[in-house]
PDB file of C-alpha atoms and ligand atoms in Angstrom:
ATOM      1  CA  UNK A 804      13.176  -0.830 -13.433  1.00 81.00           C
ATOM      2  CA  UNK A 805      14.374  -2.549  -9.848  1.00 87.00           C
ATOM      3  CA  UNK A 806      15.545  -5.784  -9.702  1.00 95.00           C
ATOM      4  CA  UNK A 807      14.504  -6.932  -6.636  1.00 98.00           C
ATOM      5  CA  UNK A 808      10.816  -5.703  -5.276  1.00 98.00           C
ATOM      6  CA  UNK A 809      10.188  -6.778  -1.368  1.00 99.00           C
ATOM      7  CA  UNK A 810       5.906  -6.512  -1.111  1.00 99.00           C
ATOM      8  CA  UNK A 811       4.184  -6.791   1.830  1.00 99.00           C
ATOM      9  CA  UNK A 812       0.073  -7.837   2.203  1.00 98.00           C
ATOM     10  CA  UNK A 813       1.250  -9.583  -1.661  1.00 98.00           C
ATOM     11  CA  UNK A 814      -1.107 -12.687  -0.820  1.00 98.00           C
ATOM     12  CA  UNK A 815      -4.279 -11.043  -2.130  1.00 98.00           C
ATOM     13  CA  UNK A 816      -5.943  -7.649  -3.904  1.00 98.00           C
ATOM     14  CA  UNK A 817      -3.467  -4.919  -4.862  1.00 98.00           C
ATOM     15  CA  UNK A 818      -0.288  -6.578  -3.265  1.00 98.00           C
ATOM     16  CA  UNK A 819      -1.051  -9.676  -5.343  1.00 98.00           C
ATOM     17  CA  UNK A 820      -1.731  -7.272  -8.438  1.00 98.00           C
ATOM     18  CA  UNK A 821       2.248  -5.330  -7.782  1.00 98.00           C
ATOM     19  CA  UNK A 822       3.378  -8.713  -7.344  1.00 98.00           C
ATOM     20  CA  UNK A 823       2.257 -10.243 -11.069  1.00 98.00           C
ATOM     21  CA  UNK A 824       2.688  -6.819 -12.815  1.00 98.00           C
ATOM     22  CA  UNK A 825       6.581  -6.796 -11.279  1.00 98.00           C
ATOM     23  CA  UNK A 826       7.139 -10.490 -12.301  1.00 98.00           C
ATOM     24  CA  UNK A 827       5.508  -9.638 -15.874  1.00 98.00           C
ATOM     25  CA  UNK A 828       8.789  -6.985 -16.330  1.00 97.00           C
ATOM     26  CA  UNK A 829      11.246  -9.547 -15.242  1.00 97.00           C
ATOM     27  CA  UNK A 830      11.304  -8.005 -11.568  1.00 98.00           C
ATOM     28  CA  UNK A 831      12.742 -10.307  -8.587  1.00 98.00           C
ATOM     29  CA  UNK A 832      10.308 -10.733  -5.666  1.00 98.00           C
ATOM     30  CA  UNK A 833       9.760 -11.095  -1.988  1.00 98.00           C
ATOM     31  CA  UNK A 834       5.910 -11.979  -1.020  1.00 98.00           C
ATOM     32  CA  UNK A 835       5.593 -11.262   2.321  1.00 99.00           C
ATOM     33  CA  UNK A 836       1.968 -11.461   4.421  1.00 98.00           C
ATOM     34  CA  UNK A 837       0.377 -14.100   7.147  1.00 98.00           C
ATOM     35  CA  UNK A 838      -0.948 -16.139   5.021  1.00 98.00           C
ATOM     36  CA  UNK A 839       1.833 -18.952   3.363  1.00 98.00           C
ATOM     37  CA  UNK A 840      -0.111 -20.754   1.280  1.00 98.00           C
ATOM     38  CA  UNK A 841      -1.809 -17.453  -0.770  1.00 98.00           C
ATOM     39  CA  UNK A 842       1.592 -16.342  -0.860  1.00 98.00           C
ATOM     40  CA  UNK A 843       2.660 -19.605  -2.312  1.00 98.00           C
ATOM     41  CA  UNK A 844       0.005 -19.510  -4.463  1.00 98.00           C
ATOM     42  CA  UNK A 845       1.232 -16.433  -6.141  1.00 98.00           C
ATOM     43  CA  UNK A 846       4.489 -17.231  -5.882  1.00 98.00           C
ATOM     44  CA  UNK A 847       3.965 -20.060  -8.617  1.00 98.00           C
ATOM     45  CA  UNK A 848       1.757 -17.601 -10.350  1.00 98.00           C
ATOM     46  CA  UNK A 849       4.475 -15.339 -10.770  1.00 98.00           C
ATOM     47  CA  UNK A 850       6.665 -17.980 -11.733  1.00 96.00           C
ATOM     48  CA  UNK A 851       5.494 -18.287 -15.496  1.00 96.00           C
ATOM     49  CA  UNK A 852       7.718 -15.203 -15.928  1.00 97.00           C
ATOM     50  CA  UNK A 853      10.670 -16.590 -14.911  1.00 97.00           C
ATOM     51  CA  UNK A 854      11.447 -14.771 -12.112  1.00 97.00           C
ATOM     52  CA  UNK A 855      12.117 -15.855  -8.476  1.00 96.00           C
ATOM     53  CA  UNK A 856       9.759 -15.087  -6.511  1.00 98.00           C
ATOM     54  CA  UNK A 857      10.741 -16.035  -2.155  1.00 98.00           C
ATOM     55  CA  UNK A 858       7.773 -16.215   0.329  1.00 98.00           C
ATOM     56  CA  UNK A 859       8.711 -14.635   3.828  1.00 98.00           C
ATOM     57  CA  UNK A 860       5.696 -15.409   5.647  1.00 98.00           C
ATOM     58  CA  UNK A 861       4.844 -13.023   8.850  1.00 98.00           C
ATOM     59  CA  UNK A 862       2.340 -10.938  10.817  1.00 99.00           C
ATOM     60  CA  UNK A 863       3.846  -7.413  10.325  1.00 99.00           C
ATOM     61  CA  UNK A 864       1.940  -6.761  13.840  1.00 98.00           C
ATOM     62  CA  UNK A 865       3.989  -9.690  15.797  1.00 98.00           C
ATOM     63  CA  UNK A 866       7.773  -7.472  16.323  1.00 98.00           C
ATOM     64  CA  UNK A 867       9.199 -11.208  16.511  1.00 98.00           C
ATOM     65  CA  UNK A 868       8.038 -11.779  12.774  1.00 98.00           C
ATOM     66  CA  UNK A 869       8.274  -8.116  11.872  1.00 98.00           C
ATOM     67  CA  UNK A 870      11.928  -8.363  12.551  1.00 98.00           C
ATOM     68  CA  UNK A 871      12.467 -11.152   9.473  1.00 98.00           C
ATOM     69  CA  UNK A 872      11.500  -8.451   7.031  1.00 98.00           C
ATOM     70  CA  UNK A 873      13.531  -6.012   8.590  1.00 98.00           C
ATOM     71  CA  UNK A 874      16.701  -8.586   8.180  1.00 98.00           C
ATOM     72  CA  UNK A 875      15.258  -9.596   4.562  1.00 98.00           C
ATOM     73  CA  UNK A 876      15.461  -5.916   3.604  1.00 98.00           C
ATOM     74  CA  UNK A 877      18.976  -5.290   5.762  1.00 97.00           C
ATOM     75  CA  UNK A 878      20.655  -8.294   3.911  1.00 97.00           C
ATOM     76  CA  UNK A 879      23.239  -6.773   2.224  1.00 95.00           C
ATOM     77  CA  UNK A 880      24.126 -10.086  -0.205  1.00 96.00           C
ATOM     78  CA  UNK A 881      20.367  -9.708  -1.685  1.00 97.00           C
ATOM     79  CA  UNK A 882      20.250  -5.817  -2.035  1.00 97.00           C
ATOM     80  CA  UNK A 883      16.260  -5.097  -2.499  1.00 98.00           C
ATOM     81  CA  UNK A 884      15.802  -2.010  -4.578  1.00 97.00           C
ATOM     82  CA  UNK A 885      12.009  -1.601  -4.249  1.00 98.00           C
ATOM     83  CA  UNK A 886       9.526  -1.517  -1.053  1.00 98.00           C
ATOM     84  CA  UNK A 887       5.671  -1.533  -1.260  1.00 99.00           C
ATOM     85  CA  UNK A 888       4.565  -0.483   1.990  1.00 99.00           C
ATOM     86  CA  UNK A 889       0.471  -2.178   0.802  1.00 98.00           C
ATOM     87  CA  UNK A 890      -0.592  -4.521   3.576  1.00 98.00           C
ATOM     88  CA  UNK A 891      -3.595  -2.971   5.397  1.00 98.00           C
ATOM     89  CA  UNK A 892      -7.506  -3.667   6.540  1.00 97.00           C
ATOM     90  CA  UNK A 893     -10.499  -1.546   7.212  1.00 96.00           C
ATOM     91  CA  UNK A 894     -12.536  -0.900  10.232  1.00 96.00           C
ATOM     92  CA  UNK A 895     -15.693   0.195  11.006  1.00 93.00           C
ATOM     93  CA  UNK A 896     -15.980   4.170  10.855  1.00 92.00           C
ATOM     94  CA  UNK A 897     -17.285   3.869  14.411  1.00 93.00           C
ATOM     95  CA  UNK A 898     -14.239   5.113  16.173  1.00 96.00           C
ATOM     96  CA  UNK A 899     -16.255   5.561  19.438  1.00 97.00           C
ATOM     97  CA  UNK A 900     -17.262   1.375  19.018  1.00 97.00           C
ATOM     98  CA  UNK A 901     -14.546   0.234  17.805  1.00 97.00           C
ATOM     99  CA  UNK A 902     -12.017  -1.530  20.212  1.00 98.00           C
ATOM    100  CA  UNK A 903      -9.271   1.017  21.121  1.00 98.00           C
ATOM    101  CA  UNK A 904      -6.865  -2.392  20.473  1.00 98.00           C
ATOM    102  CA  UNK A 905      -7.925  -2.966  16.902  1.00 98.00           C
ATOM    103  CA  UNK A 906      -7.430   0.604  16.576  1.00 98.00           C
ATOM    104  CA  UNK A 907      -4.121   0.605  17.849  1.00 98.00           C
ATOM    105  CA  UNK A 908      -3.238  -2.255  15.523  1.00 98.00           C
ATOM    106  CA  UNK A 909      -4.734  -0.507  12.482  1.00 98.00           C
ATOM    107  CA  UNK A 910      -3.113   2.246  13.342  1.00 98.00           C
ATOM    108  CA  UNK A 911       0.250   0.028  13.731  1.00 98.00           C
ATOM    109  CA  UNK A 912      -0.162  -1.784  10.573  1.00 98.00           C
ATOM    110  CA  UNK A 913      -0.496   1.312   8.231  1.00 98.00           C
ATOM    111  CA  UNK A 914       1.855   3.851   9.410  1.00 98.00           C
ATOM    112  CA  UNK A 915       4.262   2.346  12.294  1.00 98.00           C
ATOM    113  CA  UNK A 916       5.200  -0.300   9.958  1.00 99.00           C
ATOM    114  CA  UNK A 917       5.409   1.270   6.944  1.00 98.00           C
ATOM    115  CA  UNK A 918       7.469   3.809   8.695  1.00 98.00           C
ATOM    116  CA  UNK A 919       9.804   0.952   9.712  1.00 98.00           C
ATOM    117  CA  UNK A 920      10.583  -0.963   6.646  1.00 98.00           C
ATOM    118  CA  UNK A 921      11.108   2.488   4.883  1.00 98.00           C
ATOM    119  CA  UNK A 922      13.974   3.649   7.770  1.00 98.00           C
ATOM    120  CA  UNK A 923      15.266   0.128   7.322  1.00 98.00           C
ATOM    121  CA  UNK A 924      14.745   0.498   3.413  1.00 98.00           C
ATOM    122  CA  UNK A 925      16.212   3.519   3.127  1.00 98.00           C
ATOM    123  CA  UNK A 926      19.975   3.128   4.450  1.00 97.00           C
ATOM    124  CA  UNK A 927      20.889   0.636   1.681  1.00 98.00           C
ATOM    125  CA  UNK A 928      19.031   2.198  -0.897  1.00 98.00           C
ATOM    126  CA  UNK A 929      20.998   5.427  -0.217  1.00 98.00           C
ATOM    127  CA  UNK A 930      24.674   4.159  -0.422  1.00 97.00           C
ATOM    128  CA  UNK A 931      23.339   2.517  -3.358  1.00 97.00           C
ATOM    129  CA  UNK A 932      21.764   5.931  -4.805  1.00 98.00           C
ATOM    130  CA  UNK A 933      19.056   4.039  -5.972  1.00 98.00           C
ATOM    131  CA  UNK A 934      15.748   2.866  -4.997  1.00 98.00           C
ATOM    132  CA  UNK A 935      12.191   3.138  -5.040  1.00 98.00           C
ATOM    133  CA  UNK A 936       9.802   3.043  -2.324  1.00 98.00           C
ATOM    134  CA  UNK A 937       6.038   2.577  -2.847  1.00 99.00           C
ATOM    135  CA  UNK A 938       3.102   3.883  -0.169  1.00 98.00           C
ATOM    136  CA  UNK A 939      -0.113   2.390  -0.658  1.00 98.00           C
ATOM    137  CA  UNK A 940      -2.287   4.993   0.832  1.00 98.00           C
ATOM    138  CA  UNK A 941      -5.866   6.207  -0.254  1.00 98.00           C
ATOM    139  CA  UNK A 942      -7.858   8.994  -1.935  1.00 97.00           C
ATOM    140  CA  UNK A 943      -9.532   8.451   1.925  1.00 96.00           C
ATOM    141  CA  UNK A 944      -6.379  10.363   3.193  1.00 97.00           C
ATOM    142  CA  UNK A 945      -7.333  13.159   1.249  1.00 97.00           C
ATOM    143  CA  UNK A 946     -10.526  13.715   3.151  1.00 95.00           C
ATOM    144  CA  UNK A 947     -11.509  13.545   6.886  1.00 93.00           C
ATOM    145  CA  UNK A 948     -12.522   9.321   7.023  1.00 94.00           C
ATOM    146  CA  UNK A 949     -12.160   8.614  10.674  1.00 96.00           C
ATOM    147  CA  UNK A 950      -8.444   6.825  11.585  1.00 97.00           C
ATOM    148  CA  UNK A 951      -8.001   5.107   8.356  1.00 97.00           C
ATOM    149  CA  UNK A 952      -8.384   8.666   6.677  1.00 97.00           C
ATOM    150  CA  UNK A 953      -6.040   9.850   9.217  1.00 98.00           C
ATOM    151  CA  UNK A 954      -3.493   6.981   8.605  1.00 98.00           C
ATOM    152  CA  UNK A 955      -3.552   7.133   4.868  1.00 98.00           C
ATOM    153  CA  UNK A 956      -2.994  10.979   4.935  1.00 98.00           C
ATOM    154  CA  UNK A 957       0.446  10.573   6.849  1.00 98.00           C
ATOM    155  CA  UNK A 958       1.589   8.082   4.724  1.00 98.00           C
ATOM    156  CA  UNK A 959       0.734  11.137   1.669  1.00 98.00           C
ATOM    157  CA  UNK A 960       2.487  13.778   3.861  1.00 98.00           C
ATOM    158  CA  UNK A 961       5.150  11.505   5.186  1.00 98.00           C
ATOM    159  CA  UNK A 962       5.855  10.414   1.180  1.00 98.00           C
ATOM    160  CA  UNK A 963       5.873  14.045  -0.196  1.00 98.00           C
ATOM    161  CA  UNK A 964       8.569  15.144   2.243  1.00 98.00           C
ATOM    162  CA  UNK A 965      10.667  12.030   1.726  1.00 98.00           C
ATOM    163  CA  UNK A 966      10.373  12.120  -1.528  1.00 98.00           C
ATOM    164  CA  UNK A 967      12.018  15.663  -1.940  1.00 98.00           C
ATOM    165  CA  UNK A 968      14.497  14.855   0.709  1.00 98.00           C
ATOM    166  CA  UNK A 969      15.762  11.788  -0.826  1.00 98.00           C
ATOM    167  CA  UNK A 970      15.044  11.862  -4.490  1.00 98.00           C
ATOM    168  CA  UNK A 971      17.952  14.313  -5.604  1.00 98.00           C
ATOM    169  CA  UNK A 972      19.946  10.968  -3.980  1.00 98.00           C
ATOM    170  CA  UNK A 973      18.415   8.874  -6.512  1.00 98.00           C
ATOM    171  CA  UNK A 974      15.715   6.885  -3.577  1.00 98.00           C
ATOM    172  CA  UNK A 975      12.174   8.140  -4.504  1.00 98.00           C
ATOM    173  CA  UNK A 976       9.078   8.013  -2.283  1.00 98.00           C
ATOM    174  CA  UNK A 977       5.833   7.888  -4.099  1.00 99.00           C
ATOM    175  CA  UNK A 978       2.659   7.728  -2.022  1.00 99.00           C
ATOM    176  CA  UNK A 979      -0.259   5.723  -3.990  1.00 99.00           C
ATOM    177  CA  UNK A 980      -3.946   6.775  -3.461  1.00 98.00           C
ATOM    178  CA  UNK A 981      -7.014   4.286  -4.636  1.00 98.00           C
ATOM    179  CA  UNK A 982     -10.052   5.240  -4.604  1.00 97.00           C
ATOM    180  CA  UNK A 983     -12.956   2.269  -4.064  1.00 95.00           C
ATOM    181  CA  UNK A 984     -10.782  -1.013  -5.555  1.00 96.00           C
ATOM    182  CA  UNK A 985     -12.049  -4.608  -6.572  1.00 94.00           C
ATOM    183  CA  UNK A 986      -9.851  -6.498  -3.881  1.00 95.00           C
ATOM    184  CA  UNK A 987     -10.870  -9.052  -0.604  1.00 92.00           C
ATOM    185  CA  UNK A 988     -10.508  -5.273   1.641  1.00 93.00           C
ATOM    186  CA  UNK A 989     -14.515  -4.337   1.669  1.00 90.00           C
ATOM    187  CA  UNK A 990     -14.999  -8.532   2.340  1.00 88.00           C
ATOM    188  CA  UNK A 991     -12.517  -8.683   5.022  1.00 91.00           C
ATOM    189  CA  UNK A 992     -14.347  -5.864   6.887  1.00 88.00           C
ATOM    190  CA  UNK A 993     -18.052  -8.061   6.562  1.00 81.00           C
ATOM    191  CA  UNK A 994     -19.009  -5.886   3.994  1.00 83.00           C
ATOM    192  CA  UNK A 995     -21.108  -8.245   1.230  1.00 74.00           C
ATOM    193  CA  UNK A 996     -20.683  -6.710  -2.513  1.00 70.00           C
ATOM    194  CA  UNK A 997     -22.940  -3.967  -2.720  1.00 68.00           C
ATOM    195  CA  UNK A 998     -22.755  -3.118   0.872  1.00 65.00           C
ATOM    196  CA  UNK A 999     -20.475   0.104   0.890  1.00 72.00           C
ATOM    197  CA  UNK A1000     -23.614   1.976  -0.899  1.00 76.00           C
ATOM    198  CA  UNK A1001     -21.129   3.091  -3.941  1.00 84.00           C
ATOM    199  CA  UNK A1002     -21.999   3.464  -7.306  1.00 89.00           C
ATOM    200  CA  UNK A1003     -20.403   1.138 -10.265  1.00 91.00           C
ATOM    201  CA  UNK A1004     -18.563   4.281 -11.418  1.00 93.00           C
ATOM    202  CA  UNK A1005     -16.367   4.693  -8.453  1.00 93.00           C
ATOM    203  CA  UNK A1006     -15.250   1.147  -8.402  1.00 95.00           C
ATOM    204  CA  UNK A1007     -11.819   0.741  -9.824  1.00 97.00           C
ATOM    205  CA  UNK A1008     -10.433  -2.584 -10.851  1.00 97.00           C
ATOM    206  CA  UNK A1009      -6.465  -3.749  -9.200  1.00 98.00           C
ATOM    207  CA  UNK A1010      -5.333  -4.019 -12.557  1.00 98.00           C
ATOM    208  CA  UNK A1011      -5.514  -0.685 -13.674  1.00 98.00           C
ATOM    209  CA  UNK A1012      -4.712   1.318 -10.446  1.00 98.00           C
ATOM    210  CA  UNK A1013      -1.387  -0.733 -10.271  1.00 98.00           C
ATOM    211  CA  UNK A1014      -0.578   0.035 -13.663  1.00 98.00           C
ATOM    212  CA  UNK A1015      -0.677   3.635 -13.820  1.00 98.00           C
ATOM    213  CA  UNK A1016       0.719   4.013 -10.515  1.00 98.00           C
ATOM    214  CA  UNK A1017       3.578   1.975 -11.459  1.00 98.00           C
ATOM    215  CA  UNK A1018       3.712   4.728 -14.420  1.00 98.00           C
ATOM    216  CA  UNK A1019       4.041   7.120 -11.774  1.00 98.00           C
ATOM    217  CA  UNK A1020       6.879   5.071  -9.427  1.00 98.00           C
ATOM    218  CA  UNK A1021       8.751   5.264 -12.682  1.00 98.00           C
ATOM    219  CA  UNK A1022       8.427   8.640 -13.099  1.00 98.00           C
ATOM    220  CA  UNK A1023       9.350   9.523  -9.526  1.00 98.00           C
ATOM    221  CA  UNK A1024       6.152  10.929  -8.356  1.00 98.00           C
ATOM    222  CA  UNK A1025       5.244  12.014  -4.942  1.00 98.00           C
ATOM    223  CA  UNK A1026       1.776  10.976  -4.881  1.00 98.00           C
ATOM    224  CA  UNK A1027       0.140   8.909  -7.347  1.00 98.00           C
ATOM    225  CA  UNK A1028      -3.444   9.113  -8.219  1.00 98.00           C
ATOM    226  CA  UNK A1029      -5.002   6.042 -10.534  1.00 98.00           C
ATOM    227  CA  UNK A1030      -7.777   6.995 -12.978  1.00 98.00           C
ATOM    228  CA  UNK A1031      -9.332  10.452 -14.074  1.00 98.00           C
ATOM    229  CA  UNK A1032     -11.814  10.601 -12.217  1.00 97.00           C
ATOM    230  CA  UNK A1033     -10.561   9.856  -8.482  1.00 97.00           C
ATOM    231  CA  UNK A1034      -7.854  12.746  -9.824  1.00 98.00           C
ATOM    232  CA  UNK A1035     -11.206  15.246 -10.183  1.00 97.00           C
ATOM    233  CA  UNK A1036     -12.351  13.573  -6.654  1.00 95.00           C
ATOM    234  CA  UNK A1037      -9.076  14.784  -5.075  1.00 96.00           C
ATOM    235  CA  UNK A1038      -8.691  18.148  -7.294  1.00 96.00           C
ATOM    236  CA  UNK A1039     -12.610  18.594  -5.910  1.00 94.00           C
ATOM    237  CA  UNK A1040     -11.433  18.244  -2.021  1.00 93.00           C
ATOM    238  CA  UNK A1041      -9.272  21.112  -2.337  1.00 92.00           C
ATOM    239  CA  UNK A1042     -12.030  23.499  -3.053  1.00 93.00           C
ATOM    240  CA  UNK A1043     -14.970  22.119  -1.323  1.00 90.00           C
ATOM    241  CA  UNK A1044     -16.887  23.313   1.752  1.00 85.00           C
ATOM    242  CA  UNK A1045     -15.103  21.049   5.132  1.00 89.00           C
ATOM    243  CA  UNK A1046     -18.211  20.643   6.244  1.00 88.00           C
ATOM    244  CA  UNK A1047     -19.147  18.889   2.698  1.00 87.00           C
ATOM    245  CA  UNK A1048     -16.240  17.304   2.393  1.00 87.00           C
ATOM    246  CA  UNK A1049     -16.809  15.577   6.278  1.00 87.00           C
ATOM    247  CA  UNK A1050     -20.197  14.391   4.935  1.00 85.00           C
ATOM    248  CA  UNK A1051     -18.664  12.749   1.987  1.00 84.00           C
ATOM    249  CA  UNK A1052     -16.016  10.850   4.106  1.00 86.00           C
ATOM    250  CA  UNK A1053     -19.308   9.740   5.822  1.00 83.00           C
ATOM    251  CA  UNK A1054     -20.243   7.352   2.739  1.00 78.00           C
ATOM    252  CA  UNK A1055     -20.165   3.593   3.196  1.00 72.00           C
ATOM    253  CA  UNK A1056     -19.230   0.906   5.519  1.00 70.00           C
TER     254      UNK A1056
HETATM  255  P1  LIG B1215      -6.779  -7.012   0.642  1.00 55.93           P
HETATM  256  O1  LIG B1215      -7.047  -7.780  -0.597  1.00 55.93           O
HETATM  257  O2  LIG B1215      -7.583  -7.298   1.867  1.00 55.93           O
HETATM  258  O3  LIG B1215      -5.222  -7.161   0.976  1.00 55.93           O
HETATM  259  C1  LIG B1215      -4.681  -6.802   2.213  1.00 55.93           C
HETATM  260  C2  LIG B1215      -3.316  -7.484   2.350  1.00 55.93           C
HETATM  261  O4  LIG B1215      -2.728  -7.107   3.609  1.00 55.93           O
HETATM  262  C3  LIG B1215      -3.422  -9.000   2.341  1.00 55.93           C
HETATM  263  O5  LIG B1215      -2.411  -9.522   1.528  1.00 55.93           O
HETATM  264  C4  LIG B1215      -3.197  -9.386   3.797  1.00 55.93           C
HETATM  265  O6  LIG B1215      -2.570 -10.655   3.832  1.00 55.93           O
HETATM  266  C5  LIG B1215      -2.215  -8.282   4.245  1.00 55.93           C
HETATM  267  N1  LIG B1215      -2.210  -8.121   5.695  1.00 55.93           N
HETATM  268  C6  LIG B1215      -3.244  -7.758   6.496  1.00 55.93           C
HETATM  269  N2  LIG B1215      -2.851  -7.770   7.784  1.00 55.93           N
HETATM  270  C7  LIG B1215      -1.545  -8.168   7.786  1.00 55.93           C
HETATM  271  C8  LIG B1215      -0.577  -8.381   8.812  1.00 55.93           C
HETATM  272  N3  LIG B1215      -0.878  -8.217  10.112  1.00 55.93           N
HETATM  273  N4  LIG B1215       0.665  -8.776   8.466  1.00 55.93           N
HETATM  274  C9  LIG B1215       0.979  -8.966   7.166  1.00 55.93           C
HETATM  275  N5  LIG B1215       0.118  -8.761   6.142  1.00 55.93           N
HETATM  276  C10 LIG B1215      -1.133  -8.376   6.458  1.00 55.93           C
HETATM  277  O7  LIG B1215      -6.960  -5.442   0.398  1.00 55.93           O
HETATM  278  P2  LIG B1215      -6.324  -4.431  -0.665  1.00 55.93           P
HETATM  279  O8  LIG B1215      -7.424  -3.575  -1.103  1.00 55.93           O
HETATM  280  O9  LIG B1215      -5.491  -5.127  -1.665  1.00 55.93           O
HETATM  281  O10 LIG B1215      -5.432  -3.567   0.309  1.00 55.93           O
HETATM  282  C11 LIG B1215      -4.081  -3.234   0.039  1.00 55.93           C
HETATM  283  C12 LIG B1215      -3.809  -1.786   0.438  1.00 55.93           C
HETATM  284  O11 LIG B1215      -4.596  -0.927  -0.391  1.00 55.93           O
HETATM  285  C13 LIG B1215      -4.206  -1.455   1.878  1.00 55.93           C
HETATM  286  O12 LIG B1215      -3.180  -0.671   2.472  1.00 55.93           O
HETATM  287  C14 LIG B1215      -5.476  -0.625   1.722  1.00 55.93           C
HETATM  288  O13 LIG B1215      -5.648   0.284   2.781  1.00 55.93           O
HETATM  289  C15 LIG B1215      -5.194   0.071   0.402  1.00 55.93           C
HETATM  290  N6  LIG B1215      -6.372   0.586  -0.315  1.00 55.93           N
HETATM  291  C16 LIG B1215      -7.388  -0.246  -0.684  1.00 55.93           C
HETATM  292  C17 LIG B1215      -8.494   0.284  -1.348  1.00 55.93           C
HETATM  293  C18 LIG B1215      -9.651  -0.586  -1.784  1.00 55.93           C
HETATM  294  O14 LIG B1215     -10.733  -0.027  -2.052  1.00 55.93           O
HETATM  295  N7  LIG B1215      -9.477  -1.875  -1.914  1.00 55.93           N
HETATM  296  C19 LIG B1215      -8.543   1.652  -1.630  1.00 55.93           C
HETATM  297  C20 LIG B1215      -7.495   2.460  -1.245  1.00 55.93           C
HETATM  298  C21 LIG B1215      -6.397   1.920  -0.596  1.00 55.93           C
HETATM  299  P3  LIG B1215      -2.750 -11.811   4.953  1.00 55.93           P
HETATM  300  O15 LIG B1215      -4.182 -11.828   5.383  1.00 55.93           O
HETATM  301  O16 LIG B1215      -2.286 -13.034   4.223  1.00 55.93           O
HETATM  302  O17 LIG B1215      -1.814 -11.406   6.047  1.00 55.93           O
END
């Protein structure tokens, strides 16, 4: 188990979820996100387990604020032994409507700076021979789902490779795919409850998904896939049709 776990996007949903299931097994933390007063908020949460828990407040997308979590993770007096790379938001599936500046910034938040903490990560983590680095990506990077589909399947491809280049030096690189999750992400987009069009059974709730993918960090995993049956969803990708599989990446918002 790490001491020290550095989270970013930890004010709400799944980063909120790593954050109270870390504290739970006496695990050291860094919140980081935009928003100070969620983060505080879980912060004191947290704090029933007795563990520290330090809110660095920032917008991963400013390279001024950015730069603070780089130097948190750099800071060789508090070594940080595990990353989750989890911040993230939605956009329409619209590429051709959306605005090519939102892209860009989705595009920045889930792989430009989750490439960045993990190079600044990494360095430390290797002279140490020990760390852990956590992906949050999606089963949506296993199937064609306009740029966020895109996004989520580099952070899977980018995670398997690093994972067998650095594990044998005692850093793994585990890549974790959701399907549909309970968490503000669907609201954030303007999405009411309901409005994705999904069935109950393909809802999963935070508390389980971090759970069993933590199972997997521990274990040293690649890619990590909560819950039977979004492991049959992704086992089913493999074989099906692409022109099928492009129709399913179609469903919801
Ligand atoms: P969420 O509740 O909306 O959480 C998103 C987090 O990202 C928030 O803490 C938000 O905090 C942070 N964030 C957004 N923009 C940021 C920025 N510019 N700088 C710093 N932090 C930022 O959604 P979630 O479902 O937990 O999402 C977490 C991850 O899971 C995402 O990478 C998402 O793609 C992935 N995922 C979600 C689902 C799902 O169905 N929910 C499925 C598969 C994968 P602030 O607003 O305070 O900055």
């Amino acid at each position: 188990m790490p001491r020290t776990a550095l989270i970013t996007g930890a004010s709400s949903g799944l980063g909120a979820e790593y954050a109270r299931q870390l504290a739970a097994r006496g695990v050291e933390l860094v919140l980081v996100a935009r928003d100070r007063a969620a983060l505080e908020a879980v912060s004191q949460e947290v704090g029933r387990y007795g563990v520290d828990a330090e809110v660095l407040a920032a917008d991963l997308l400013d390279p001024r604020q950015l730069e603070k979590v780089v130097g948190r993770l750099e800071d060789p007096d508090r070594p940080i032994d595990m990353l989750v790379n989890n911040a993230g938001f939605g956009l329409p599936l619209s590429f051709s409507r959306n605005s090519i500046d939102d892209e860009a910034r989705h595009l920045a938040l889930l792989v430009e700076v989750p490439m960045r903490l993990t190079h600044t990560a990494l360095a430390p983590m290797l002279q140490r021979g020990s760390g852990r680095i956590v992906n949050i990506a999606s089963v949506a990077g296993f199937i064609p789902r306009s740029t966020y589909g895109a996004c989520k399947g580099w952070l899977i491809s980018f995670s398997r490779w690093a994972n067998g280049r650095y594990r044998g030096r005692g850093v793994t690189v585990t890549a974790v795919c959701p399907g549909f999750t309970h968490t503000s992400f669907h609201e954030r987009m303007g999405l009411a409850p309901g409005q994705e069009g999904l069935p109950d059974w393909l809802w999963l709730d935070a508390r389980d998904v971090v759970a069993e993918s933590l199972r997997d960090v521990a274990r040293g995993r690649s890619v990590s896939v909560p819950s039977l049956r979004y492991k049959l969803i992704v086992g089913l990708t493999k074989v099906l049709p692409a022109g099928l599989l492009a129709s399913v990446g179609e469903r919801g918002r």
